[in-house]
mmCIF file of C-alpha atoms and ligand atoms in Angstrom:
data_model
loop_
_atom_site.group_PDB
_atom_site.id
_atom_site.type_symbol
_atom_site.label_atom_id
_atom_site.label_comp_id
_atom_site.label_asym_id
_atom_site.label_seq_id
_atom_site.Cartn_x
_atom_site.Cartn_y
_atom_site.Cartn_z
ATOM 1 C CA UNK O 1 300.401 134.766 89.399
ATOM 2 C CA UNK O 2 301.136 131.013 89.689
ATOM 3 C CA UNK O 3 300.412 131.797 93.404
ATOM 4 C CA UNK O 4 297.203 133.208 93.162
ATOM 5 C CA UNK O 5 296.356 130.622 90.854
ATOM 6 C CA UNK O 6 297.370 127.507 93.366
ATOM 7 C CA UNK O 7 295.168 129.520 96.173
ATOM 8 C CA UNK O 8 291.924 129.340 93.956
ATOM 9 C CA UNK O 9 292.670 125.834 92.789
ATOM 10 C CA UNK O 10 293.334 124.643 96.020
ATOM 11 C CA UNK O 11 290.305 126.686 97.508
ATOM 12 C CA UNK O 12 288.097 124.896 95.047
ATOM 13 C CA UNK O 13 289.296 121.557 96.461
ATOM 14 C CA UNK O 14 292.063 120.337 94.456
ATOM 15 C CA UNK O 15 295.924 119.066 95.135
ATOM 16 C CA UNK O 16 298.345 121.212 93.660
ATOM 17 C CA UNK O 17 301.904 120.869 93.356
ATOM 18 C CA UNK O 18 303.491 124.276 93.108
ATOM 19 C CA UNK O 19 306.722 124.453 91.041
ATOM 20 C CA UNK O 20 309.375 127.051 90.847
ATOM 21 C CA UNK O 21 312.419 127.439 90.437
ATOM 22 C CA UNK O 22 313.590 129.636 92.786
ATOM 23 C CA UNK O 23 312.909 128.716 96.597
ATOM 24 C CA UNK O 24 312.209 132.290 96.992
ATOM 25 C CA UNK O 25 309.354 132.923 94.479
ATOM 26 C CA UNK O 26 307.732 129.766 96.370
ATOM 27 C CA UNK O 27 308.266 131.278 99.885
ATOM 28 C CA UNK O 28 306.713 134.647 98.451
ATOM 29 C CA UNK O 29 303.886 132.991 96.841
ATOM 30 C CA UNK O 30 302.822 130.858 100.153
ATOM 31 C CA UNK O 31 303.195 133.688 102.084
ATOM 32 C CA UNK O 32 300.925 135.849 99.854
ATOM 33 C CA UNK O 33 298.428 132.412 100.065
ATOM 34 C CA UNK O 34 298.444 132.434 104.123
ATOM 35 C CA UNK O 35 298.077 136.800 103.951
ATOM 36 C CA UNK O 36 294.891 135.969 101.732
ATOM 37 C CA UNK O 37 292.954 133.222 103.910
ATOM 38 C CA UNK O 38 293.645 134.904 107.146
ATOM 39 C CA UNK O 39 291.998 138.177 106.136
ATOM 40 C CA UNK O 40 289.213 135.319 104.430
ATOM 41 C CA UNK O 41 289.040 134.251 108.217
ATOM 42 C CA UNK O 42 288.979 137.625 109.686
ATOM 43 C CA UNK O 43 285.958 138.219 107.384
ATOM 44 C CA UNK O 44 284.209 135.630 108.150
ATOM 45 C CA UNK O 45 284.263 134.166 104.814
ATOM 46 C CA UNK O 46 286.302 130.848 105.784
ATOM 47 C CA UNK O 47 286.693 129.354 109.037
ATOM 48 C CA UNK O 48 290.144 128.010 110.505
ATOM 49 C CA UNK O 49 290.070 124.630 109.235
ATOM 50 C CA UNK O 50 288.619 125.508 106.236
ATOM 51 C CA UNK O 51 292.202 128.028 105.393
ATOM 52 C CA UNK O 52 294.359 125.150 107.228
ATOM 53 C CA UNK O 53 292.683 122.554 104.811
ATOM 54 C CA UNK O 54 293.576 125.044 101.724
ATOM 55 C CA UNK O 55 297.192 125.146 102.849
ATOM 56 C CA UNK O 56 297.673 121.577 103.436
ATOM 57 C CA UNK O 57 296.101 121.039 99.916
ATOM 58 C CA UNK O 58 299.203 122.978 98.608
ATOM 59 C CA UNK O 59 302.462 121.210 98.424
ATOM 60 C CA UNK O 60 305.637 123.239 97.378
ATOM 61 C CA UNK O 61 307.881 121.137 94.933
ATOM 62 C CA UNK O 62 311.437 123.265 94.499
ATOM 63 C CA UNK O 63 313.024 121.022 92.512
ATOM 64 C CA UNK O 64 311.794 119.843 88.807
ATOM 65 C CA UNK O 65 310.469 116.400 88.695
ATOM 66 C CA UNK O 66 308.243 113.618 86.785
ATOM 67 C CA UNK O 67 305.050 115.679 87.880
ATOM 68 C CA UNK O 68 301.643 113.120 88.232
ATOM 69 C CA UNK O 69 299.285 115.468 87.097
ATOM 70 C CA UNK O 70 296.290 115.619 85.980
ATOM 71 C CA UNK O 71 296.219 119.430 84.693
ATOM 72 C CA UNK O 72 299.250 121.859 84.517
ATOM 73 C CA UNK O 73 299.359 125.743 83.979
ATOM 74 C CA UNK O 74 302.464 127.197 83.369
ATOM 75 C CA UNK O 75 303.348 130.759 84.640
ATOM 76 C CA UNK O 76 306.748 131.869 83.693
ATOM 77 C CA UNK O 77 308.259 135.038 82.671
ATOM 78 C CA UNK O 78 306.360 136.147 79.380
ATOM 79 C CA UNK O 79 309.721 134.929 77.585
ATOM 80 C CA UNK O 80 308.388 132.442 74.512
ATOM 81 C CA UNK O 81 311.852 130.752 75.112
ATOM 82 C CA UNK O 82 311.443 130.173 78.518
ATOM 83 C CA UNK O 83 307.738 128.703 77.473
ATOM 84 C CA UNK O 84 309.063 126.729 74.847
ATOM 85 C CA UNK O 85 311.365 125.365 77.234
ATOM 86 C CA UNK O 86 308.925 124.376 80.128
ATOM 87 C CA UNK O 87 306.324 123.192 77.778
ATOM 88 C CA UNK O 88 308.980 120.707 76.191
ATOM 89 C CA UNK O 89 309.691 119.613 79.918
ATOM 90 C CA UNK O 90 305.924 119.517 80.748
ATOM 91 C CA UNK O 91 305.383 117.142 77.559
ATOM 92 C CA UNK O 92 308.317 114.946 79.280
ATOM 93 C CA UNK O 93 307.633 114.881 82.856
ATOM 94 C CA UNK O 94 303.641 114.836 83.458
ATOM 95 C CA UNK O 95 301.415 111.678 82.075
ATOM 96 C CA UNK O 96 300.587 111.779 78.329
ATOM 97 C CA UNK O 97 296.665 112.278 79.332
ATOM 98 C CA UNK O 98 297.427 115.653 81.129
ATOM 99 C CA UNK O 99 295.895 119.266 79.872
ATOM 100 C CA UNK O 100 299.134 121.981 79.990
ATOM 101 C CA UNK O 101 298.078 125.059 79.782
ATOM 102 C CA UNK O 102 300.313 128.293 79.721
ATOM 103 C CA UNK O 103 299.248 131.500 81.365
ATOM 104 C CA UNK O 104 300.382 133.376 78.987
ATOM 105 C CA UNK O 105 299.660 137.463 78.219
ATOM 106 C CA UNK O 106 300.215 137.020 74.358
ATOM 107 C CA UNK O 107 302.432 134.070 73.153
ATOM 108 C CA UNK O 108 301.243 131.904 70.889
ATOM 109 C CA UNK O 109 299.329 128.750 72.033
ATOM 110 C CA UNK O 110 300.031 127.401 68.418
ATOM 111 C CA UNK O 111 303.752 127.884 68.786
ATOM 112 C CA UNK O 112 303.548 126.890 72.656
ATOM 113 C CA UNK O 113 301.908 123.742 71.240
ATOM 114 C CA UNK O 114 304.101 123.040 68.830
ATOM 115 C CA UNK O 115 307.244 121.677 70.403
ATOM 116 C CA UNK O 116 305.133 118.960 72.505
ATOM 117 C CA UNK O 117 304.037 116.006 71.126
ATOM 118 C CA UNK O 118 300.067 116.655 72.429
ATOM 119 C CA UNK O 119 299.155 119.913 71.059
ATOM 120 C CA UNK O 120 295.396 118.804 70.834
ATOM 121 C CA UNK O 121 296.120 118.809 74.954
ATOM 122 C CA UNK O 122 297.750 122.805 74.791
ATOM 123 C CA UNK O 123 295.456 125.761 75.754
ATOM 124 C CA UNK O 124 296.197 129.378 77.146
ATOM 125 C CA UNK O 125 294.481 129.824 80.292
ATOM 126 C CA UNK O 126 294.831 133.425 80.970
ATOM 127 C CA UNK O 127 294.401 134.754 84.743
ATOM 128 C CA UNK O 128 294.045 138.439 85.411
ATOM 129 C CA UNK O 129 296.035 139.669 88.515
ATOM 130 C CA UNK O 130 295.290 139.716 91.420
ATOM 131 C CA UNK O 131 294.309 136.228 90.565
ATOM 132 C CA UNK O 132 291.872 135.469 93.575
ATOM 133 C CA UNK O 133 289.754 138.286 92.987
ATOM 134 C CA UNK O 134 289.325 139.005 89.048
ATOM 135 C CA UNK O 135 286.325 137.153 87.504
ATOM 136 C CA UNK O 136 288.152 136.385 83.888
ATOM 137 C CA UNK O 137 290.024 133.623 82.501
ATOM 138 C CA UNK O 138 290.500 134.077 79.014
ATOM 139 C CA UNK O 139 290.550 130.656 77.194
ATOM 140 C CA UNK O 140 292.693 130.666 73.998
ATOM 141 C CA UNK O 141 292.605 127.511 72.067
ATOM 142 C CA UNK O 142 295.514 127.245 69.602
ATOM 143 C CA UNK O 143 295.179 125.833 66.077
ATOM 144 C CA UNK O 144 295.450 122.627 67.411
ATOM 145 C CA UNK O 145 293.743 122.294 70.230
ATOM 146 C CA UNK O 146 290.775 119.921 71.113
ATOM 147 C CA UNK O 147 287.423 120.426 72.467
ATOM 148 C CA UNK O 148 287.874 117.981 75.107
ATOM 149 C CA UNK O 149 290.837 119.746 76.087
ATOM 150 C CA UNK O 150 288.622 123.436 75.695
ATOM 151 C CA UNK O 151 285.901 121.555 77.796
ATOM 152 C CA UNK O 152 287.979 120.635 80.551
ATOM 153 C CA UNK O 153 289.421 124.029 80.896
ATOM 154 C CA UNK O 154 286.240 125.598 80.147
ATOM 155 C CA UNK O 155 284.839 122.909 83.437
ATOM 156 C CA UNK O 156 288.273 124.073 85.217
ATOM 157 C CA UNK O 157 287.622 127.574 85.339
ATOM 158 C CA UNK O 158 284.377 127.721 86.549
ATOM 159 C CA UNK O 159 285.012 125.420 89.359
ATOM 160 C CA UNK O 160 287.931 127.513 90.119
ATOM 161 C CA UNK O 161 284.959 130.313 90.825
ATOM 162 C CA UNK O 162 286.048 132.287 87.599
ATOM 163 C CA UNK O 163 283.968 133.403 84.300
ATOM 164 C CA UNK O 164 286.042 131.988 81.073
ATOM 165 C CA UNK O 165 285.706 134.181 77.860
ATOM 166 C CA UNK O 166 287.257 132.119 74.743
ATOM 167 C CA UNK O 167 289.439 134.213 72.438
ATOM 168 C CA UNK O 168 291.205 133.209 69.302
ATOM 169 C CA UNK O 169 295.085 132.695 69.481
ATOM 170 C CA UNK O 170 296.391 136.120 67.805
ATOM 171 C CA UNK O 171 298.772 137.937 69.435
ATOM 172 C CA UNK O 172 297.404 139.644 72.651
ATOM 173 C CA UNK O 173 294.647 137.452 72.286
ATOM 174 C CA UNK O 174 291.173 139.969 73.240
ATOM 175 C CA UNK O 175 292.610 141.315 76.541
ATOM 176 C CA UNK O 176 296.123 142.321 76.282
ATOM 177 C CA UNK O 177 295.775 143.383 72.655
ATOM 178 C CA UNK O 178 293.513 146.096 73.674
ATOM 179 C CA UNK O 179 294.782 147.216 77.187
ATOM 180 C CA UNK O 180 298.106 147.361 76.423
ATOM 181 C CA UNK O 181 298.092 149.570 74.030
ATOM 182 C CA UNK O 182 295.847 151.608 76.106
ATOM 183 C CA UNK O 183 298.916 151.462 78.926
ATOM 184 C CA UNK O 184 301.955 152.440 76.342
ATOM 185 C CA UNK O 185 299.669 155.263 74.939
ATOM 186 C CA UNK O 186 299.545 156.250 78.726
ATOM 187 C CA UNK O 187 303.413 156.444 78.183
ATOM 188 C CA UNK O 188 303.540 158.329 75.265
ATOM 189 C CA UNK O 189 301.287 160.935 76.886
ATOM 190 C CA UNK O 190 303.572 161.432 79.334
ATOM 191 C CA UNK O 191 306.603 160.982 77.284
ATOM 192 C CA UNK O 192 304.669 164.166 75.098
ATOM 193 C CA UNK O 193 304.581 166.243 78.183
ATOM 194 C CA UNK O 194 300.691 166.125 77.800
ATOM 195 C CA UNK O 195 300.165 165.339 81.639
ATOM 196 C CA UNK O 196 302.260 163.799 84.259
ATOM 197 C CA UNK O 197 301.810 160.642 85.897
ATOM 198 C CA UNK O 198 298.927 161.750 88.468
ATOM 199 C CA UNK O 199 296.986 163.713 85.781
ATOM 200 C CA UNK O 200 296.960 160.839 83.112
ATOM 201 C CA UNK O 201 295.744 158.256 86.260
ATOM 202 C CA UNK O 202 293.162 160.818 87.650
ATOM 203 C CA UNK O 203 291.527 161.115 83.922
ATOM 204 C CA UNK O 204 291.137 157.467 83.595
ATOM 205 C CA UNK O 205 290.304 156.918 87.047
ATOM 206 C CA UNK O 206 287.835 159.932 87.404
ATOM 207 C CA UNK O 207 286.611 160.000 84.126
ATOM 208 C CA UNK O 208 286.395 156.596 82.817
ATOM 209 C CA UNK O 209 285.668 155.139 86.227
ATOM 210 C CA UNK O 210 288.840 152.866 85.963
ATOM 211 C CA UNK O 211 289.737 151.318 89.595
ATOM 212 C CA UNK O 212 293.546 151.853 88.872
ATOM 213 C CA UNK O 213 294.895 154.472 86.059
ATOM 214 C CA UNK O 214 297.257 153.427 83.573
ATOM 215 C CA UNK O 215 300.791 154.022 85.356
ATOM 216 C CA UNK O 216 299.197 152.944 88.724
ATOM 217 C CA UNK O 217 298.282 149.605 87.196
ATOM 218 C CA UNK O 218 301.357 149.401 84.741
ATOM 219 C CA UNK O 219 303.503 149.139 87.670
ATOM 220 C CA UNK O 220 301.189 146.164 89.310
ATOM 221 C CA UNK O 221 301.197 144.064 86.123
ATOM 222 C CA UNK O 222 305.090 145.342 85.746
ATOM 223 C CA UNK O 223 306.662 147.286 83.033
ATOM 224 C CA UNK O 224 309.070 144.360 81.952
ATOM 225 C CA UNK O 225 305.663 142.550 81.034
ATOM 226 C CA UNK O 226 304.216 145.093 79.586
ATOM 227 C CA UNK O 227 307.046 146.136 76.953
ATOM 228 C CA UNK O 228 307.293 142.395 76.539
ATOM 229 C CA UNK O 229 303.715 142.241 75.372
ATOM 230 C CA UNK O 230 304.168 144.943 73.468
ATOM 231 C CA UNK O 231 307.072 143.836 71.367
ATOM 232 C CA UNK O 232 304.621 140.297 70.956
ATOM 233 C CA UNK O 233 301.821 142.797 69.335
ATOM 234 C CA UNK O 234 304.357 144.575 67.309
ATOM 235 C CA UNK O 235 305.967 141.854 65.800
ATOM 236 C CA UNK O 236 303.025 139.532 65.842
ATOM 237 C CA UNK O 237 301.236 142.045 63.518
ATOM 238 C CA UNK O 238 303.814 144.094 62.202
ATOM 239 C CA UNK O 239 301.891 146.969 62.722
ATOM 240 C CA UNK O 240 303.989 150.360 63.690
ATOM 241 C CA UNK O 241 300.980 151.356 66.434
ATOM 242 C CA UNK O 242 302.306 148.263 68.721
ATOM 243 C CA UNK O 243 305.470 149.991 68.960
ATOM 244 C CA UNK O 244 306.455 150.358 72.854
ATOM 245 C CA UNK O 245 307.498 153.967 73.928
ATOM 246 C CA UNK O 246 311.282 154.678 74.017
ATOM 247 C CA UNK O 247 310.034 155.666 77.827
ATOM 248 C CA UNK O 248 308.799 152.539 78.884
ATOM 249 C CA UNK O 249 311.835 151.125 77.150
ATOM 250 C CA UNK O 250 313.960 153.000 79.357
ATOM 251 C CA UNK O 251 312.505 152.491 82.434
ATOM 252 C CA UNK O 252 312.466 148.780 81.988
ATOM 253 C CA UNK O 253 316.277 149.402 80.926
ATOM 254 C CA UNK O 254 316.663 151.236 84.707
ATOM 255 C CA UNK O 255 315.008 148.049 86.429
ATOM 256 C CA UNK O 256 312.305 150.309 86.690
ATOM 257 C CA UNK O 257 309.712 147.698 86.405
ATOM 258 C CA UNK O 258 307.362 148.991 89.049
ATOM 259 C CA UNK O 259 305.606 147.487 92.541
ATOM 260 C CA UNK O 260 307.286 144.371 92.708
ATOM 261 C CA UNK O 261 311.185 146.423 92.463
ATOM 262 C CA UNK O 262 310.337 149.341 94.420
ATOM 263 C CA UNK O 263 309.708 151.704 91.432
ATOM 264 C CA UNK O 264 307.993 152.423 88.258
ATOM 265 C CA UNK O 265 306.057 155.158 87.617
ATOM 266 C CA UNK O 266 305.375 155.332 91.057
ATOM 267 C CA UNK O 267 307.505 155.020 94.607
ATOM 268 C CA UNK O 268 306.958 152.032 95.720
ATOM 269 C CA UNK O 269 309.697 151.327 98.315
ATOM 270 C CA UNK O 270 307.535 152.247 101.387
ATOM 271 C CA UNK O 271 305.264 149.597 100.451
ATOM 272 C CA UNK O 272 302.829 151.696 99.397
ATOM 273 C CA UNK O 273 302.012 154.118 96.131
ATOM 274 C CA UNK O 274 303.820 157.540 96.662
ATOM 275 C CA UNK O 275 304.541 160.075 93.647
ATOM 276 C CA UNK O 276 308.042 159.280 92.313
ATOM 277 C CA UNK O 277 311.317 161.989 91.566
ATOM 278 C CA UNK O 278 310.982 162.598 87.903
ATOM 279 C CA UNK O 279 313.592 160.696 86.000
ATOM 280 C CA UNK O 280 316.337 162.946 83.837
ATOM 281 C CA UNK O 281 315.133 163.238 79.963
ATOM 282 C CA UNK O 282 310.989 162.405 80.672
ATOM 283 C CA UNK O 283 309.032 165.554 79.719
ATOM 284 C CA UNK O 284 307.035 166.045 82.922
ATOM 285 C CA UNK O 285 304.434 168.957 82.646
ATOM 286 C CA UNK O 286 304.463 169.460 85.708
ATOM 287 C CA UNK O 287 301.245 171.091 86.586
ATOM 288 C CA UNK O 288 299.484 170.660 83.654
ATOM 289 C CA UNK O 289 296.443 169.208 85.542
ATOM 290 C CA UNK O 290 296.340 171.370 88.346
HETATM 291 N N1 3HC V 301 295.462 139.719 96.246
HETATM 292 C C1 3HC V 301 294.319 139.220 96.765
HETATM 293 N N2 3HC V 301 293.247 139.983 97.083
HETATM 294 C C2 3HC V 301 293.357 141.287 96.876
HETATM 295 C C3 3HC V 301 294.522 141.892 96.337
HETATM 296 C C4 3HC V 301 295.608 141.048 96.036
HETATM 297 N N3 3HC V 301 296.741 141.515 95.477
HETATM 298 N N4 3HC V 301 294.321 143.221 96.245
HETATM 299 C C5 3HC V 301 293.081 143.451 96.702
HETATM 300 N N5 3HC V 301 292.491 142.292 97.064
HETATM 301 C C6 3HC V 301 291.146 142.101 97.590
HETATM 302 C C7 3HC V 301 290.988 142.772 98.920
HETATM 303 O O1 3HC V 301 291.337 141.882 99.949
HETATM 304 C C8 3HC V 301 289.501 143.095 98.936
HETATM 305 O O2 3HC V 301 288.787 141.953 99.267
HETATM 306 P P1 3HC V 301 287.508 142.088 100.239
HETATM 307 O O3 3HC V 301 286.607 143.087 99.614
HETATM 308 O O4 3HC V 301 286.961 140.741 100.229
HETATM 309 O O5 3HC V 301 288.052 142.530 101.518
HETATM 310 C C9 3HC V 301 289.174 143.379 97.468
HETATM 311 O O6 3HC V 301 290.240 142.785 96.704
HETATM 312 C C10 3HC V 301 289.123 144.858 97.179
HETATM 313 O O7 3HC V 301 290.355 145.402 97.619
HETATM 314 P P2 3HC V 301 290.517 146.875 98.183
HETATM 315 O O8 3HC V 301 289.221 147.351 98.773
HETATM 316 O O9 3HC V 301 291.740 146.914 99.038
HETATM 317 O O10 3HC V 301 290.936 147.726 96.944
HETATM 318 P P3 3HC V 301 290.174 148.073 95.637
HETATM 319 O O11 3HC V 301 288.706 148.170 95.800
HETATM 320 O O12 3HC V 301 290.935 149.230 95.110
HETATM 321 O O13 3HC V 301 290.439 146.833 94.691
HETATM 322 C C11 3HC V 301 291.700 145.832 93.003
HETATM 323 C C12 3HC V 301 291.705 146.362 94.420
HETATM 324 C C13 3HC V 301 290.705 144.666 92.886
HETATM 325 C C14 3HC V 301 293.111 145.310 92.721
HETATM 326 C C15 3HC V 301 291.266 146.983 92.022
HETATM 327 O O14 3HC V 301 292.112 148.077 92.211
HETATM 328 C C16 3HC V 301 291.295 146.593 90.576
HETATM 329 O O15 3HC V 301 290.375 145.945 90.075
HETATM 330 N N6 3HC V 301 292.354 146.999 89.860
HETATM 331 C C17 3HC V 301 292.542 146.675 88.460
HETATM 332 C C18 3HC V 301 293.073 145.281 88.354
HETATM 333 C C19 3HC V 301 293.274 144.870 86.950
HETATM 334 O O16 3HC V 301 292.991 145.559 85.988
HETATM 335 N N7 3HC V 301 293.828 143.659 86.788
HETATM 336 C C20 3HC V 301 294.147 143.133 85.498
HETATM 337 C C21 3HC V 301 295.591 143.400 85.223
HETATM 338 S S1 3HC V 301 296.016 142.850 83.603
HETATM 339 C C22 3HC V 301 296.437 141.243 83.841
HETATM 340 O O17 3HC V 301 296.513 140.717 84.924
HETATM 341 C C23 3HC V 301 296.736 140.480 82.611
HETATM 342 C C24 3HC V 301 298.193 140.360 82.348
HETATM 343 O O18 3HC V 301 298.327 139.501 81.227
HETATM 344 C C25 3HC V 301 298.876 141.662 82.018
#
């Protein structure tokens, strides 16, 4: 996601320094950037210098660093230790006047805040995947935060071409509190034997006019975020209907964590979505649709 969110900030005319820790996240995330302006250019929606001028605007940093920013969004694993831990080095490295703002599915902004010393200057900024083309960015002001620092994110996103929606920081926030439960449910119907994989997608594609069904679009967002959110919602409200499916568990437990490793739900070693072998000890009822 940081990716797709350098592309639209860049595309809307502003430097970014793009930060990760792994050289090979950054290579992936470029080359994801350069696949989306050239089919821009094929379609006539950018010219040549227009996608060079994006590019250029982007400039890959590898290695952490004082950062002179005016405006960061974190975008690490949904792992609130991890956050804690880059939001501490944020509050360090980038000038005290800078906005940080976490992309997070369902951690705490209040908590994220917390352990900087500018929590007024803290908001969740919450992209939807795939970044350059969904509308949303769901604002989430902890209990802290200011409304300077809501404005400028608020100013941010709509420059950035998006639509913001302001939610208040609970866990899951509006988005992920609702449609992940939708997705596990989806897991615990198959776990049930109630339908298989292609059934449960076809109902909520064909019948609730859903672009992507529930497994199909658990495996793009990625079951190890997905059970992560989950166990957020479930402790967050201590509520036994967060709980994540012992299936989903498992599959995360197999590496099973969808498009980007090859497999979830679906196949997706080929590169493209193909029905998967059923795993040992899933009730499949098989059929059951047809
Ligand atoms: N990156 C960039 N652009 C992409 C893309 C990608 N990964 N996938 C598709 N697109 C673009 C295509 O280039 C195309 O653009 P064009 O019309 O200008 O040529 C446009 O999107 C439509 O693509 P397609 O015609 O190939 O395919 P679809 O019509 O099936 O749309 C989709 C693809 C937009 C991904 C659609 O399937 C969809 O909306 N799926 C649901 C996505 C969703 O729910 N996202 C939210 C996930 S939850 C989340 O992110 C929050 C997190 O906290 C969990």
């Amino acid at each position: 996601m940081g990716g797709g969110i350098a592309q639209v900030a860049a595309a809307a005319g502003d430097e970014v320094l793009l930060h990760d820790v792994n050289q090979q996240f950054i290579d992936r995330g470029l080359r994801t950037i350069e696949k989306n302006l050239a089919r821009s250019v094929e379609k006539g929606r950018l010219t040549e210098e227009q996608r060079g001028n994006i590019i250029a605007r982007i400039d890959a940093r590898p290695k952490w660093e004082d950062f002179d920013v005016e405006f960061a969004v974190e975008a690490a694993s949904e792992n609130v230790e991890v956050k804690l831990d880059l939001f501490r080095r944020m509050d360090t490295d980038t000038p005290p006047t800078a906005i940080l703002a976490s992309n997070t599915s369902s951690i705490s902004i209040t908590r994220i805040g917390a352990v900087t010393s500018r929590p007024a200057q803290v908001i969740g900024m919450h992209f939807f995947n795939p970044v350059p083309v969904m509308k949303l960015v769901e604002l989430i002001r902890g209990l802290a935060t200011s409304q300077p620092t809501f404005d400028a994110a608020h100013a941010l996103a709509i420059r950035y071409g998006k639509v913001p929606v302001a939610a208040n920081d609970f866990p899951g926030f509006i988005s992920n509190r609702i449609l992940c439960p939708m997705l596990n449910e989806a897991v615990f119907a198959l776990y049930e034997g109630v339908g298989t994989v292609e059934s449960i997608d076809a109902v909520m594609k064909l019948g609730m006019n859903h672009p992507m069904g529930p497994f199909e679009l658990a495996d793009f967002v990625g079951l190890d975020t997905l059970l992560a959110i989950m166990e957020v919602l479930y402790e967050g409200y201590g509520d036994s209907k967060y709980r994540a499916c012992p299936l989903l568990r498992n599959y995360v437990a197999a590496g099973w964590v969808g498009r980007k490793a090859g497999r979830g739900f679906y196949d997706w070693s080929s590169g493209t979505m193909q029905p998967a072998s059923p795993p040992n000890g899933a009730v499949h009822a098989a059929g059951a649709a047809r």
